[in-house]
Backbone as a printed PyTorch tensor [residue, N CA C, xyz], in Angstrom:
tensor([[[ 92.3830, 102.9950,  92.5040],
         [ 92.9710, 104.0120,  93.2610],
         [ 92.0160, 104.9520,  93.8630]],

        [[ 91.9840, 105.1850,  95.1950],
         [ 91.0090, 106.0260,  95.8910],
         [ 91.9010, 107.1890,  96.3500]],

        [[ 91.3280, 108.3570,  95.9740],
         [ 92.0340, 109.6750,  96.4030],
         [ 92.0490, 109.6800,  98.0920]],

        [[ 93.0630, 109.9020,  98.5990],
         [ 93.1850, 110.0700, 100.0720],
         [ 92.8580, 111.4860, 100.4210]],

        [[ 92.5440, 111.7050, 101.7300],
         [ 92.0610, 112.9870, 102.1000],
         [ 93.2480, 114.0510, 101.8860]],

        [[ 92.8280, 115.2580, 101.7470],
         [ 93.8700, 116.4410, 101.4170],
         [ 95.0210, 116.2950, 102.4180]],

        [[ 96.2010, 116.3550, 102.0740],
         [ 97.3210, 116.3600, 102.8930],
         [ 97.8090, 114.8550, 103.3740]],

        [[ 97.1320, 113.9310, 102.7660],
         [ 97.5330, 112.5590, 103.0240],
         [ 98.2330, 111.8560, 101.8010]],

        [[ 98.6010, 110.5950, 102.0960],
         [ 99.2170, 109.8990, 100.9570],
         [ 98.6250, 108.4410, 100.9320]],

        [[ 98.6650, 107.8960,  99.6090],
         [ 98.2160, 106.5160,  99.4910],
         [ 99.3200, 105.7390,  99.0450]],

        [[ 99.4370, 104.4700,  99.5760],
         [100.5130, 103.6130,  99.1160],
         [ 99.8770, 102.3530,  98.5680]],

        [[100.2480, 102.0550,  97.2840],
         [ 99.7650, 100.8370,  96.6670],
         [100.8690,  99.9800,  96.5570]],

        [[100.7340,  98.6070,  96.7980],
         [101.6480,  97.6100,  96.9640],
         [101.2670,  96.4050,  96.1640]],

        [[102.0780,  95.6230,  95.5050],
         [101.8980,  94.3460,  94.7810],
         [103.1020,  93.4870,  95.1580]],

        [[102.8690,  92.2150,  95.0880],
         [103.9220,  91.3770,  95.3290],
         [103.6660,  90.1000,  94.6720]],

        [[104.7250,  89.2820,  94.1750],
         [104.6020,  88.1090,  93.5390],
         [105.7080,  86.9630,  94.0920]],

        [[105.2220,  85.8320,  94.2330],
         [105.9620,  84.7150,  94.6130],
         [106.4000,  83.7730,  93.5810]],

        [[107.6480,  83.5460,  93.4110],
         [108.2150,  82.7360,  92.2710],
         [108.6970,  81.4010,  92.8570]],

        [[107.8830,  80.3810,  93.2430],
         [108.4310,  79.2850,  93.8520],
         [109.3720,  78.4060,  93.1960]],

        [[109.3560,  78.4180,  91.7800],
         [110.3170,  77.7320,  90.9940],
         [111.8370,  78.2590,  91.2170]],

        [[111.8920,  79.5040,  91.3770],
         [113.2140,  80.1010,  91.5740],
         [113.6540,  80.4750,  93.0210]],

        [[112.5000,  80.2650,  93.8620],
         [112.6840,  80.6430,  95.2600],
         [112.8990,  81.9670,  95.6030]],

        [[112.2270,  82.8660,  94.7920],
         [112.4100,  84.3040,  95.0130],
         [110.8710,  84.9550,  95.1800]],

        [[110.8470,  86.2760,  95.5420],
         [109.7030,  86.9630,  95.4920],
         [110.0300,  88.3710,  95.0700]],

        [[109.1290,  89.0060,  94.5470],
         [109.2440,  90.3930,  94.1230],
         [108.1620,  91.3050,  94.5690]],

        [[108.3540,  92.6090,  94.5940],
         [107.4280,  93.5830,  95.0460],
         [107.5160,  94.8160,  94.3040]],

        [[106.5340,  95.7200,  94.4520],
         [106.5440,  96.9790,  93.7870],
         [105.5250,  97.8520,  94.5290]],

        [[105.8850,  99.1280,  94.8590],
         [104.9040, 100.0240,  95.5250],
         [105.0680, 101.3640,  94.8420]],

        [[104.0860, 102.2140,  95.1010],
         [104.0200, 103.5320,  94.7140],
         [103.2850, 104.4430,  95.7570]],

        [[103.7430, 105.5690,  96.0960],
         [103.1630, 106.4540,  97.0320],
         [102.7060, 107.7170,  96.2690]],

        [[101.4120, 108.0220,  96.5240],
         [100.9440, 109.2030,  95.6960],
         [100.2550, 110.1690,  96.7240]],

        [[100.3080, 111.3200,  96.4480],
         [ 99.6890, 112.4850,  97.3540],
         [ 98.2560, 112.5140,  96.9030]],

        [[ 97.4280, 113.4750,  97.6910],
         [ 96.0610, 113.5440,  97.3630],
         [ 95.6780, 114.1660,  95.9210]],

        [[ 96.7540, 114.6510,  95.2000],
         [ 96.5010, 115.1830,  93.8840],
         [ 96.6730, 114.0620,  92.9950]],

        [[ 97.2510, 112.9370,  93.3180],
         [ 97.4490, 111.9900,  92.4240],
         [ 98.9230, 111.9860,  91.9320]],

        [[ 99.7350, 112.8330,  92.4330],
         [101.1470, 112.9040,  92.0140],
         [102.0300, 111.8740,  92.6240]],

        [[102.8930, 111.1400,  91.7250],
         [103.8000, 110.3050,  92.4920],
         [104.7870, 110.9950,  93.2950]],

        [[104.8510, 110.3580,  94.4810],
         [105.9590, 110.8140,  95.5550],
         [107.1070, 109.9980,  95.5570]],

        [[106.8280, 108.6580,  95.4520],
         [107.9870, 107.7460,  95.5750],
         [107.5540, 106.4410,  95.0050]],

        [[108.5430, 105.6840,  94.4470],
         [108.2110, 104.3870,  93.9760],
         [109.3720, 103.3640,  94.4290]],

        [[109.1960, 102.1170,  94.4210],
         [110.2150, 101.2410,  94.8360],
         [109.7820,  99.7980,  94.2820]],

        [[110.8540,  99.0840,  93.8010],
         [110.6670,  97.8310,  93.4530],
         [111.8120,  96.7860,  93.9570]],

        [[111.6600,  95.6070,  94.0740],
         [112.6270,  94.7960,  94.6510],
         [112.3660,  93.3130,  94.3010]],

        [[113.4930,  92.5360,  94.4810],
         [113.3910,  91.0300,  94.3370],
         [114.3140,  90.6210,  95.3960]],

        [[113.7550,  89.5630,  95.9990],
         [114.5980,  88.9490,  97.1800],
         [114.7050,  87.3640,  97.1960]],

        [[115.7870,  86.8880,  97.4730],
         [115.9390,  85.4810,  97.5240],
         [115.1440,  84.9900,  98.7760]],

        [[114.5720,  83.7360,  98.6360],
         [113.9260,  83.1610,  99.7870],
         [112.4720,  83.3980,  99.5880]],

        [[111.6550,  82.5910, 100.3320],
         [110.1200,  82.6830, 100.2100],
         [109.6380,  83.0430, 101.4750]],

        [[108.7390,  84.0040, 101.6310],
         [108.0360,  84.3470, 102.9010],
         [107.2470,  83.2720, 103.4650]],

        [[107.1520,  83.0830, 104.7420],
         [106.4240,  82.0460, 105.3600],
         [104.9320,  82.3010, 105.1180]],

        [[104.1520,  81.2570, 104.9330],
         [102.7830,  81.3910, 104.7390],
         [101.9820,  81.8860, 106.0280]],

        [[100.9740,  82.6350, 105.8980],
         [100.2720,  82.9100, 107.2360],
         [ 98.7140,  83.1370, 106.9950]]])
């Protein structure tokens, strides 16, 4: 994690694809310039995103 400039936010995102079940999942967190958590989100979706 790299501290963003004062007054800014950083969003860290990770995702995983599960081809056997045809799903994908993700998680993210948003932190302010002090490192405090501002928001988090996780999710799982049916289907697979197209490759690019």
